[in-house]
Amino acid sequence: MGLTIERDAAANLYMTMPGRDPAAKPVVIGSHLDSVPHGGNFDGAAGVVAGLVAIRALRSLEYTLPHNVTVMGIRAEESIWFQVSYIGSRSALGVLPDGSLDARRIDTGRPLSDHIAECGGDPEKLRQGQRYFDPARLRAFIELHIEQAPSLVEAGRAVGIGTGIPGNFRYPDAWIEGSNDHVGLPRRFRRDAAMAGAAFAMALDGLWEEYDRRGVPMACTLGRFHTDAKQHGLTIVPGAFHFSLDIRAYDEAVLAELDQRVDAIVAGIEQTRGVRFHLGTKARAAVGPVDPGIRAALTRGAATLGIDTIDLGSPASHDAAAFAANGVRMGLIFVRNANGSHNPFEAMEIEDFLDGTTILTEWLVNQASDEA
Ligand SMILES: [Zn+2]
């Protein structure tokens, strides 16, 4: 397709269609190419293919944009492997958090730096802070992604225009310390870590219900939730209980408030149940605001094309949030998907995907150059 192909120190892939003025700020279209165990076909990859389809359309029309368009295949967005968010996109922007390169992959136990080197990257350059993009030199970042909830199915629309990406705080490796005791121990003497874990889960669910009632979007997930396999058993009061926690919301003030509420729940359970919470490392990702101008332009473009869209807050995290957090104007296009995500049954119809891609292409031709 006549594109310039490059890779950076994190082994991200860049495919650039040159514009009339190569010095003009480029548009970046991208998403991630990694997945989770038993993931589906479309989570991530659809957004990379969308960029290439848009370029193919421009090529077939022999249309040259004033500025470069770079399609980016991003590495390691899924934080399940190293429990670090946005590894590829944050590396590209030079803002990978300290210590990330030493994070160990959950299955191999080897550090991220080893895996980057194995994929043809250069972790030493990343350690020295080398980046591919200066965020101040980017026109915009656009990500097309399958929706990971059924809102578009419910609304009967093929495409949603993104309104924002949630930020989060996380405890990847938390545990509750109680006391291992005999199954016959009366309740008043117990320091039961599993019951404390259950109380914690129910309190979090109550908190979520309260926010739901107030119409404030958030989500709360205990992804791991278990007693200690080395010690647990039918006749033992559990002395240790392990969990991971992800809490997400669309507003930094809401996140800060939730942070305090979780601390208060923890303190209350410690007091009433005689246990201790060890929350461990805390990770954060900032809320990813969508640029209002890009959102309006995508909506306008879709209407011009006769494609009905709805406004949609992203249920999931996306690399676009890393760009937004570093001052890059960002837009999101979601495509209907019937069966959720992070499972093999992701179901995106190609007609729906092409509707999303058409909106993206229209934006590139008619609107991207006017802005910024
Ligand atoms: Zn994804």
mmCIF file of C-alpha atoms and ligand atoms in Angstrom:
data_model
loop_
_atom_site.group_PDB
_atom_site.id
_atom_site.type_symbol
_atom_site.label_atom_id
_atom_site.label_comp_id
_atom_site.label_asym_id
_atom_site.label_seq_id
_atom_site.Cartn_x
_atom_site.Cartn_y
_atom_site.Cartn_z
ATOM 1 C CA MET A 1 0.000 0.000 0.000
ATOM 2 C CA GLY A 2 3.036 2.289 -0.282
ATOM 3 C CA LEU A 3 3.256 2.867 3.451
ATOM 4 C CA THR A 4 6.394 3.602 5.452
ATOM 5 C CA ILE A 5 6.802 0.838 8.042
ATOM 6 C CA GLU A 6 8.631 1.448 11.319
ATOM 7 C CA ARG A 7 8.962 -0.175 14.739
ATOM 8 C CA ASP A 8 9.922 1.509 17.978
ATOM 9 C CA ALA A 9 11.852 0.377 21.064
ATOM 10 C CA ALA A 10 8.706 -1.262 22.479
ATOM 11 C CA ALA A 11 8.176 -3.123 19.162
ATOM 12 C CA ASN A 12 5.027 -1.154 18.377
ATOM 13 C CA LEU A 13 4.309 -1.071 14.636
ATOM 14 C CA TYR A 14 3.778 2.165 12.636
ATOM 15 C CA MET A 15 2.403 2.209 9.077
ATOM 16 C CA THR A 16 2.448 5.727 7.643
ATOM 17 C CA MET A 17 0.754 7.146 4.561
ATOM 18 C CA PRO A 18 2.683 10.311 3.678
ATOM 19 C CA GLY A 19 0.704 13.508 3.288
ATOM 20 C CA ARG A 20 1.438 16.571 1.148
ATOM 21 C CA ASP A 21 3.334 18.203 4.009
ATOM 22 C CA PRO A 22 5.314 15.555 5.923
ATOM 23 C CA ALA A 23 6.140 18.142 8.620
ATOM 24 C CA ALA A 24 2.456 18.793 9.401
ATOM 25 C CA LYS A 25 1.136 17.156 12.571
ATOM 26 C CA PRO A 26 0.003 13.598 11.756
ATOM 27 C CA VAL A 27 -3.230 11.837 12.647
ATOM 28 C CA VAL A 28 -2.648 8.498 14.401
ATOM 29 C CA ILE A 29 -5.223 5.715 14.079
ATOM 30 C CA GLY A 30 -4.589 2.711 16.209
ATOM 31 C CA SER A 31 -5.483 0.001 18.648
ATOM 32 C CA HIS A 32 -3.803 -3.008 20.193
ATOM 33 C CA LEU A 33 -2.780 -6.331 18.676
ATOM 34 C CA ASP A 34 -2.462 -8.374 21.872
ATOM 35 C CA SER A 35 -5.249 -10.313 23.546
ATOM 36 C CA VAL A 36 -6.147 -12.218 26.710
ATOM 37 C CA PRO A 37 -6.218 -16.015 27.177
ATOM 38 C CA HIS A 38 -9.267 -17.294 25.243
ATOM 39 C CA GLY A 39 -9.872 -13.806 23.823
ATOM 40 C CA GLY A 40 -11.857 -13.197 20.645
ATOM 41 C CA ASN A 41 -10.927 -12.105 17.137
ATOM 42 C CA PHE A 42 -11.821 -8.437 17.202
ATOM 43 C CA ASP A 43 -10.816 -6.829 20.515
ATOM 44 C CA GLY A 44 -7.988 -4.554 19.449
ATOM 45 C CA ALA A 45 -7.209 -5.845 15.973
ATOM 46 C CA ALA A 46 -10.364 -4.304 14.450
ATOM 47 C CA GLY A 47 -9.012 -0.815 15.178
ATOM 48 C CA VAL A 48 -5.721 -1.483 13.383
ATOM 49 C CA VAL A 49 -7.472 -2.999 10.369
ATOM 50 C CA ALA A 50 -9.900 -0.022 10.340
ATOM 51 C CA GLY A 51 -6.966 2.366 9.875
ATOM 52 C CA LEU A 52 -5.631 0.273 6.994
ATOM 53 C CA VAL A 53 -9.079 0.048 5.367
ATOM 54 C CA ALA A 54 -9.412 3.853 5.574
ATOM 55 C CA ILE A 55 -6.003 4.254 3.917
ATOM 56 C CA ARG A 56 -6.912 1.699 1.258
ATOM 57 C CA ALA A 57 -10.054 3.720 0.499
ATOM 58 C CA LEU A 58 -8.039 6.953 0.200
ATOM 59 C CA ARG A 59 -5.497 5.186 -2.030
ATOM 60 C CA SER A 60 -8.189 3.836 -4.350
ATOM 61 C CA LEU A 61 -9.571 7.392 -4.691
ATOM 62 C CA GLU A 62 -6.005 8.652 -5.285
ATOM 63 C CA TYR A 63 -6.635 11.082 -2.457
ATOM 64 C CA THR A 64 -3.696 12.620 -0.590
ATOM 65 C CA LEU A 65 -4.248 14.274 2.771
ATOM 66 C CA PRO A 66 -2.375 17.450 3.767
ATOM 67 C CA HIS A 67 -0.719 15.589 6.674
ATOM 68 C CA ASN A 68 0.603 12.089 7.364
ATOM 69 C CA VAL A 69 -1.693 9.381 8.661
ATOM 70 C CA THR A 70 -0.019 6.736 10.825
ATOM 71 C CA VAL A 71 -1.764 3.456 11.602
ATOM 72 C CA MET A 72 -0.380 2.057 14.830
ATOM 73 C CA GLY A 73 -0.386 -1.606 15.893
ATOM 74 C CA ILE A 74 0.060 -1.308 19.633
ATOM 75 C CA ARG A 75 1.714 -3.880 21.890
ATOM 76 C CA ALA A 76 0.605 -5.115 25.294
ATOM 77 C CA GLU A 77 -2.543 -3.164 26.033
ATOM 78 C CA GLU A 78 -4.094 -5.976 28.047
ATOM 79 C CA SER A 79 -2.854 -5.554 31.603
ATOM 80 C CA ILE A 80 -3.561 -9.183 32.523
ATOM 81 C CA TRP A 81 -0.038 -10.263 31.532
ATOM 82 C CA PHE A 82 2.173 -7.811 33.395
ATOM 83 C CA GLN A 83 -0.535 -6.086 35.492
ATOM 84 C CA VAL A 84 0.568 -2.749 33.968
ATOM 85 C CA SER A 85 -1.851 -0.775 31.758
ATOM 86 C CA TYR A 86 -1.121 0.588 28.281
ATOM 87 C CA ILE A 87 2.469 -0.718 28.047
ATOM 88 C CA GLY A 88 2.808 -0.181 24.283
ATOM 89 C CA SER A 89 1.090 3.187 23.982
ATOM 90 C CA ARG A 90 2.757 4.621 27.082
ATOM 91 C CA SER A 91 6.148 3.424 25.793
ATOM 92 C CA ALA A 92 5.479 5.152 22.468
ATOM 93 C CA LEU A 93 4.780 8.374 24.357
ATOM 94 C CA GLY A 94 7.749 7.948 26.736
ATOM 95 C CA VAL A 95 5.578 7.737 29.852
ATOM 96 C CA LEU A 96 5.828 4.089 30.924
ATOM 97 C CA PRO A 97 5.663 4.177 34.755
ATOM 98 C CA ASP A 98 8.885 3.482 36.684
ATOM 99 C CA GLY A 99 9.408 -0.185 37.429
ATOM 100 C CA SER A 100 7.159 -1.400 34.586
ATOM 101 C CA LEU A 101 10.046 -2.975 32.667
ATOM 102 C CA ASP A 102 10.758 -5.179 35.691
ATOM 103 C CA ALA A 103 7.125 -6.318 36.058
ATOM 104 C CA ARG A 104 6.912 -10.093 35.670
ATOM 105 C CA ARG A 105 4.530 -11.809 33.282
ATOM 106 C CA ILE A 106 2.036 -13.872 35.265
ATOM 107 C CA ASP A 107 2.607 -17.094 33.325
ATOM 108 C CA THR A 108 6.319 -17.039 32.427
ATOM 109 C CA GLY A 109 7.542 -15.152 35.509
ATOM 110 C CA ARG A 110 9.999 -13.300 33.242
ATOM 111 C CA PRO A 111 10.285 -9.506 33.286
ATOM 112 C CA LEU A 112 8.657 -7.282 30.675
ATOM 113 C CA SER A 113 12.118 -6.152 29.501
ATOM 114 C CA ASP A 114 12.960 -9.775 28.472
ATOM 115 C CA HIS A 115 9.716 -10.131 26.549
ATOM 116 C CA ILE A 116 10.212 -6.775 24.775
ATOM 117 C CA ALA A 117 13.731 -7.792 23.724
ATOM 118 C CA GLU A 118 12.429 -11.162 22.500
ATOM 119 C CA CYS A 119 9.866 -9.335 20.313
ATOM 120 C CA GLY A 120 12.610 -7.266 18.659
ATOM 121 C CA GLY A 121 12.335 -4.202 20.914
ATOM 122 C CA ASP A 122 15.033 -2.479 22.926
ATOM 123 C CA PRO A 123 14.215 -2.202 26.643
ATOM 124 C CA GLU A 124 17.424 -0.241 27.348
ATOM 125 C CA LYS A 125 16.273 2.566 25.065
ATOM 126 C CA LEU A 126 12.941 2.594 26.908
ATOM 127 C CA ARG A 127 14.803 2.778 30.231
ATOM 128 C CA GLN A 128 16.616 5.830 28.883
ATOM 129 C CA GLY A 129 13.240 7.383 28.113
ATOM 130 C CA GLN A 130 13.364 7.088 24.317
ATOM 131 C CA ARG A 131 9.941 7.702 22.791
ATOM 132 C CA TYR A 132 8.506 7.486 19.281
ATOM 133 C CA PHE A 133 5.952 10.293 19.536
ATOM 134 C CA ASP A 134 6.166 13.765 20.979
ATOM 135 C CA PRO A 135 2.508 14.112 22.039
ATOM 136 C CA ALA A 136 2.618 17.861 21.332
ATOM 137 C CA ARG A 137 3.387 17.012 17.685
ATOM 138 C CA LEU A 138 0.271 14.879 17.090
ATOM 139 C CA ARG A 139 -2.921 16.184 15.466
ATOM 140 C CA ALA A 140 -5.219 13.540 16.958
ATOM 141 C CA PHE A 141 -5.480 9.886 17.967
ATOM 142 C CA ILE A 142 -8.537 7.926 16.822
ATOM 143 C CA GLU A 143 -9.369 4.412 18.004
ATOM 144 C CA LEU A 144 -12.062 2.183 16.570
ATOM 145 C CA HIS A 145 -12.905 -0.718 18.872
ATOM 146 C CA ILE A 146 -15.662 -3.287 19.325
ATOM 147 C CA GLU A 147 -17.992 -2.348 22.140
ATOM 148 C CA GLN A 148 -17.324 -4.651 25.090
ATOM 149 C CA ALA A 149 -20.866 -4.345 26.457
ATOM 150 C CA PRO A 150 -24.212 -4.832 24.640
ATOM 151 C CA SER A 151 -25.387 -1.171 24.654
ATOM 152 C CA LEU A 152 -25.290 -0.864 20.853
ATOM 153 C CA VAL A 153 -27.156 -4.170 20.484
ATOM 154 C CA GLU A 154 -29.745 -2.850 22.951
ATOM 155 C CA ALA A 155 -30.001 0.470 21.055
ATOM 156 C CA GLY A 156 -30.201 -1.231 17.641
ATOM 157 C CA ARG A 157 -27.278 0.823 16.276
ATOM 158 C CA ALA A 158 -24.175 -0.369 14.459
ATOM 159 C CA VAL A 159 -21.876 2.367 15.711
ATOM 160 C CA GLY A 160 -21.401 4.467 18.856
ATOM 161 C CA ILE A 161 -19.364 7.647 19.128
ATOM 162 C CA GLY A 162 -17.249 7.515 22.298
ATOM 163 C CA THR A 163 -17.732 10.063 25.067
ATOM 164 C CA GLY A 164 -14.912 8.979 27.405
ATOM 165 C CA ILE A 165 -12.720 6.206 28.776
ATOM 166 C CA PRO A 166 -12.862 5.365 32.461
ATOM 167 C CA GLY A 167 -9.867 5.839 34.723
ATOM 168 C CA ASN A 168 -9.190 3.297 37.429
ATOM 169 C CA PHE A 169 -7.364 2.425 40.579
ATOM 170 C CA ARG A 170 -6.322 -1.127 41.173
ATOM 171 C CA TYR A 171 -4.903 -3.447 43.769
ATOM 172 C CA PRO A 172 -3.456 -6.325 41.720
ATOM 173 C CA ASP A 173 -2.260 -8.358 44.713
ATOM 174 C CA ALA A 174 -4.219 -7.700 47.890
ATOM 175 C CA TRP A 175 -4.861 -10.070 50.763
ATOM 176 C CA ILE A 176 -6.623 -10.242 54.089
ATOM 177 C CA GLU A 177 -4.792 -11.573 57.102
ATOM 178 C CA GLY A 178 -6.897 -13.422 59.667
ATOM 179 C CA SER A 179 -6.148 -16.482 61.737
ATOM 180 C CA ASN A 180 -6.165 -20.156 60.748
ATOM 181 C CA ASP A 181 -8.290 -21.918 63.339
ATOM 182 C CA HIS A 182 -10.210 -25.081 64.074
ATOM 183 C CA VAL A 183 -13.597 -25.437 62.423
ATOM 184 C CA GLY A 184 -15.219 -25.698 65.872
ATOM 185 C CA LEU A 185 -14.076 -22.256 67.059
ATOM 186 C CA PRO A 186 -17.061 -20.106 68.137
ATOM 187 C CA ARG A 187 -17.755 -17.050 66.019
ATOM 188 C CA ARG A 188 -16.707 -14.495 68.607
ATOM 189 C CA PHE A 189 -13.135 -15.885 68.708
ATOM 190 C CA ARG A 190 -12.701 -16.062 64.940
ATOM 191 C CA ARG A 191 -10.617 -13.846 62.657
ATOM 192 C CA ASP A 192 -12.019 -15.391 59.476
ATOM 193 C CA ALA A 193 -10.286 -13.929 56.396
ATOM 194 C CA ALA A 194 -12.745 -15.509 53.925
ATOM 195 C CA MET A 195 -15.803 -14.083 55.691
ATOM 196 C CA ALA A 196 -14.009 -10.712 55.724
ATOM 197 C CA GLY A 197 -13.462 -11.083 51.956
ATOM 198 C CA ALA A 198 -17.162 -11.871 51.497
ATOM 199 C CA ALA A 199 -18.149 -8.831 53.593
ATOM 200 C CA PHE A 200 -15.799 -6.699 51.505
ATOM 201 C CA ALA A 201 -17.384 -7.971 48.253
ATOM 202 C CA MET A 202 -20.935 -7.311 49.477
ATOM 203 C CA ALA A 203 -19.988 -3.820 50.692
ATOM 204 C CA LEU A 204 -18.443 -2.995 47.300
ATOM 205 C CA ASP A 205 -21.529 -4.299 45.517
ATOM 206 C CA GLY A 206 -23.692 -2.088 47.764
ATOM 207 C CA LEU A 207 -21.486 0.887 46.921
ATOM 208 C CA TRP A 208 -21.897 0.195 43.204
ATOM 209 C CA GLU A 209 -25.662 -0.140 43.604
ATOM 210 C CA GLU A 210 -25.719 3.254 45.326
ATOM 211 C CA TYR A 211 -23.801 4.879 42.440
ATOM 212 C CA ASP A 212 -26.088 3.153 39.920
ATOM 213 C CA ARG A 213 -29.126 4.636 41.680
ATOM 214 C CA ARG A 214 -27.515 8.089 41.501
ATOM 215 C CA GLY A 215 -26.833 7.530 37.769
ATOM 216 C CA VAL A 216 -23.054 7.867 38.224
ATOM 217 C CA PRO A 217 -21.300 5.298 36.012
ATOM 218 C CA MET A 218 -18.608 3.188 37.647
ATOM 219 C CA ALA A 219 -17.627 -0.469 37.883
ATOM 220 C CA CYS A 220 -16.025 -2.643 40.459
ATOM 221 C CA THR A 221 -14.406 -6.049 39.834
ATOM 222 C CA LEU A 222 -12.844 -8.610 42.137
ATOM 223 C CA GLY A 223 -11.048 -10.506 39.374
ATOM 224 C CA ARG A 224 -9.272 -12.894 41.731
ATOM 225 C CA PHE A 225 -11.034 -13.919 44.931
ATOM 226 C CA HIS A 226 -9.833 -16.971 46.802
ATOM 227 C CA THR A 227 -8.548 -18.601 49.963
ATOM 228 C CA ASP A 228 -4.945 -19.775 50.103
ATOM 229 C CA ALA A 229 -4.698 -23.094 48.247
ATOM 230 C CA LYS A 230 -1.669 -24.147 50.330
ATOM 231 C CA GLN A 231 -3.592 -23.901 53.574
ATOM 232 C CA HIS A 232 -7.326 -24.010 52.981
ATOM 233 C CA GLY A 233 -9.515 -27.000 53.710
ATOM 234 C CA LEU A 234 -12.898 -28.242 54.860
ATOM 235 C CA THR A 235 -12.125 -28.062 58.576
ATOM 236 C CA ILE A 236 -9.944 -24.935 58.749
ATOM 237 C CA VAL A 237 -11.107 -21.372 59.407
ATOM 238 C CA PRO A 238 -9.273 -19.471 56.620
ATOM 239 C CA GLY A 239 -6.442 -17.291 57.907
ATOM 240 C CA ALA A 240 -5.662 -15.710 54.533
ATOM 241 C CA PHE A 241 -7.828 -14.513 51.678
ATOM 242 C CA HIS A 242 -6.482 -13.137 48.392
ATOM 243 C CA PHE A 243 -8.083 -10.823 45.856
ATOM 244 C CA SER A 244 -7.483 -8.294 43.102
ATOM 245 C CA LEU A 245 -9.609 -5.179 42.813
ATOM 246 C CA ASP A 246 -10.298 -2.872 39.865
ATOM 247 C CA ILE A 247 -12.495 0.190 40.403
ATOM 248 C CA ARG A 248 -13.232 2.428 37.413
ATOM 249 C CA ALA A 249 -15.177 5.627 36.748
ATOM 250 C CA TYR A 250 -15.395 8.407 34.164
ATOM 251 C CA ASP A 251 -14.577 11.338 36.400
ATOM 252 C CA GLU A 252 -11.427 11.931 38.477
ATOM 253 C CA ALA A 253 -13.505 13.383 41.336
ATOM 254 C CA VAL A 254 -15.679 10.244 41.421
ATOM 255 C CA LEU A 255 -12.548 8.061 41.460
ATOM 256 C CA ALA A 256 -11.108 10.046 44.365
ATOM 257 C CA GLU A 257 -14.386 9.692 46.270
ATOM 258 C CA LEU A 258 -14.497 5.920 45.573
ATOM 259 C CA ASP A 259 -10.915 5.614 46.760
ATOM 260 C CA GLN A 260 -11.943 7.068 50.137
ATOM 261 C CA ARG A 261 -15.064 4.923 50.324
ATOM 262 C CA VAL A 262 -13.016 1.736 49.741
ATOM 263 C CA ASP A 263 -10.592 2.774 52.495
ATOM 264 C CA ALA A 264 -13.526 3.317 54.850
ATOM 265 C CA ILE A 265 -15.003 -0.116 54.020
ATOM 266 C CA VAL A 266 -11.608 -1.726 54.693
ATOM 267 C CA ALA A 267 -11.247 0.081 58.045
ATOM 268 C CA GLY A 268 -14.769 -0.955 59.082
ATOM 269 C CA ILE A 269 -14.200 -4.653 58.283
ATOM 270 C CA GLU A 270 -10.808 -4.649 60.024
ATOM 271 C CA GLN A 271 -12.463 -3.317 63.138
ATOM 272 C CA THR A 272 -15.503 -5.577 63.236
ATOM 273 C CA ARG A 273 -13.761 -8.793 62.152
ATOM 274 C CA GLY A 274 -10.313 -8.506 63.727
ATOM 275 C CA VAL A 275 -8.545 -8.987 60.396
ATOM 276 C CA ARG A 276 -5.926 -6.900 58.559
ATOM 277 C CA PHE A 277 -6.058 -5.903 54.897
ATOM 278 C CA HIS A 278 -2.750 -5.820 53.025
ATOM 279 C CA LEU A 279 -3.718 -3.963 49.860
ATOM 280 C CA GLY A 280 -0.200 -4.060 48.369
ATOM 281 C CA THR A 281 0.795 -2.106 45.285
ATOM 282 C CA LYS A 282 -1.733 0.391 44.009
ATOM 283 C CA ALA A 283 -1.890 1.117 40.273
ATOM 284 C CA ARG A 284 -3.757 3.994 38.651
ATOM 285 C CA ALA A 285 -4.800 5.043 35.173
ATOM 286 C CA ALA A 286 -6.219 8.496 34.486
ATOM 287 C CA VAL A 287 -9.674 9.111 32.991
ATOM 288 C CA GLY A 288 -9.425 9.466 29.192
ATOM 289 C CA PRO A 289 -11.504 12.421 28.053
ATOM 290 C CA VAL A 290 -12.701 12.430 24.428
ATOM 291 C CA ASP A 291 -12.066 15.707 22.581
ATOM 292 C CA PRO A 292 -15.453 17.472 22.220
ATOM 293 C CA GLY A 293 -14.555 18.798 18.745
ATOM 294 C CA ILE A 294 -13.637 15.354 17.408
ATOM 295 C CA ARG A 295 -16.716 13.793 19.003
ATOM 296 C CA ALA A 296 -18.960 16.408 17.378
ATOM 297 C CA ALA A 297 -17.201 16.005 14.024
ATOM 298 C CA LEU A 298 -17.559 12.197 14.059
ATOM 299 C CA THR A 299 -21.252 12.510 14.963
ATOM 300 C CA ARG A 300 -21.807 15.101 12.234
ATOM 301 C CA GLY A 301 -19.957 12.968 9.694
ATOM 302 C CA ALA A 302 -22.001 9.887 10.570
ATOM 303 C CA ALA A 303 -25.237 11.861 10.127
ATOM 304 C CA THR A 304 -24.041 13.090 6.703
ATOM 305 C CA LEU A 305 -23.450 9.473 5.716
ATOM 306 C CA GLY A 306 -26.891 8.434 6.962
ATOM 307 C CA ILE A 307 -25.450 6.253 9.745
ATOM 308 C CA ASP A 308 -27.416 6.525 13.003
ATOM 309 C CA THR A 309 -25.110 6.552 16.020
ATOM 310 C CA ILE A 310 -25.499 6.895 19.760
ATOM 311 C CA ASP A 311 -23.160 8.533 22.275
ATOM 312 C CA LEU A 312 -21.399 5.878 24.282
ATOM 313 C CA GLY A 313 -19.153 5.903 27.343
ATOM 314 C CA SER A 314 -16.536 3.185 26.967
ATOM 315 C CA PRO A 315 -17.024 0.371 29.468
ATOM 316 C CA ALA A 316 -13.398 -0.662 29.023
ATOM 317 C CA SER A 317 -9.936 0.864 29.066
ATOM 318 C CA HIS A 318 -8.266 1.671 25.742
ATOM 319 C CA ASP A 319 -4.876 2.910 24.548
ATOM 320 C CA ALA A 320 -6.619 6.107 23.429
ATOM 321 C CA ALA A 321 -6.757 7.041 27.133
ATOM 322 C CA ALA A 322 -2.946 7.088 27.292
ATOM 323 C CA PHE A 323 -2.861 9.561 24.386
ATOM 324 C CA ALA A 324 -5.581 11.719 25.968
ATOM 325 C CA ALA A 325 -3.751 11.698 29.320
ATOM 326 C CA ASN A 326 -0.755 13.199 27.529
ATOM 327 C CA GLY A 327 -2.671 16.024 25.909
ATOM 328 C CA VAL A 328 -3.422 14.462 22.522
ATOM 329 C CA ARG A 329 -6.918 15.193 21.148
ATOM 330 C CA MET A 330 -8.659 11.832 21.063
ATOM 331 C CA GLY A 331 -11.755 10.300 19.487
ATOM 332 C CA LEU A 332 -13.413 6.881 19.770
ATOM 333 C CA ILE A 333 -15.645 4.882 17.447
ATOM 334 C CA PHE A 334 -17.347 1.776 18.868
ATOM 335 C CA VAL A 335 -18.756 -1.044 16.755
ATOM 336 C CA ARG A 336 -21.673 -3.247 17.811
ATOM 337 C CA ASN A 337 -20.716 -6.643 19.210
ATOM 338 C CA ALA A 338 -23.314 -9.102 20.434
ATOM 339 C CA ASN A 339 -21.338 -11.323 22.759
ATOM 340 C CA GLY A 340 -19.162 -9.180 24.988
ATOM 341 C CA SER A 341 -15.404 -9.408 24.898
ATOM 342 C CA HIS A 342 -12.431 -11.286 26.311
ATOM 343 C CA ASN A 343 -14.149 -14.478 25.203
ATOM 344 C CA PRO A 344 -14.002 -16.449 21.922
ATOM 345 C CA PHE A 345 -17.567 -15.433 20.984
ATOM 346 C CA GLU A 346 -16.987 -11.751 20.180
ATOM 347 C CA ALA A 347 -19.404 -11.123 17.300
ATOM 348 C CA MET A 348 -18.828 -8.111 15.082
ATOM 349 C CA GLU A 349 -20.617 -7.994 11.723
ATOM 350 C CA ILE A 350 -18.381 -6.766 8.900
ATOM 351 C CA GLU A 351 -21.176 -4.402 7.705
ATOM 352 C CA ASP A 352 -21.128 -2.733 11.128
ATOM 353 C CA PHE A 353 -17.328 -2.547 11.064
ATOM 354 C CA LEU A 354 -17.456 -0.916 7.622
ATOM 355 C CA ASP A 355 -19.988 1.654 8.902
ATOM 356 C CA GLY A 356 -17.507 2.579 11.640
ATOM 357 C CA THR A 357 -14.627 2.644 9.178
ATOM 358 C CA THR A 358 -16.616 4.813 6.750
ATOM 359 C CA ILE A 359 -17.199 7.365 9.522
ATOM 360 C CA LEU A 360 -13.460 7.283 10.242
ATOM 361 C CA THR A 361 -12.565 7.788 6.566
ATOM 362 C CA GLU A 362 -15.066 10.639 6.146
ATOM 363 C CA TRP A 363 -13.540 12.347 9.186
ATOM 364 C CA LEU A 364 -10.032 11.985 7.722
ATOM 365 C CA VAL A 365 -11.068 13.487 4.390
ATOM 366 C CA ASN A 366 -13.436 16.255 5.452
ATOM 367 C CA GLN A 367 -12.698 17.166 9.045
ATOM 368 C CA ALA A 368 -9.313 16.059 10.407
ATOM 369 C CA SER A 369 -7.317 18.764 8.640
ATOM 370 C CA ASP A 370 -9.612 21.630 9.712
ATOM 371 C CA GLU A 371 -9.016 21.060 13.377
ATOM 372 C CA ALA A 372 -5.993 21.830 15.556
HETATM 373 ZN ZN ZN B 1 -9.172 -3.853 23.474
#
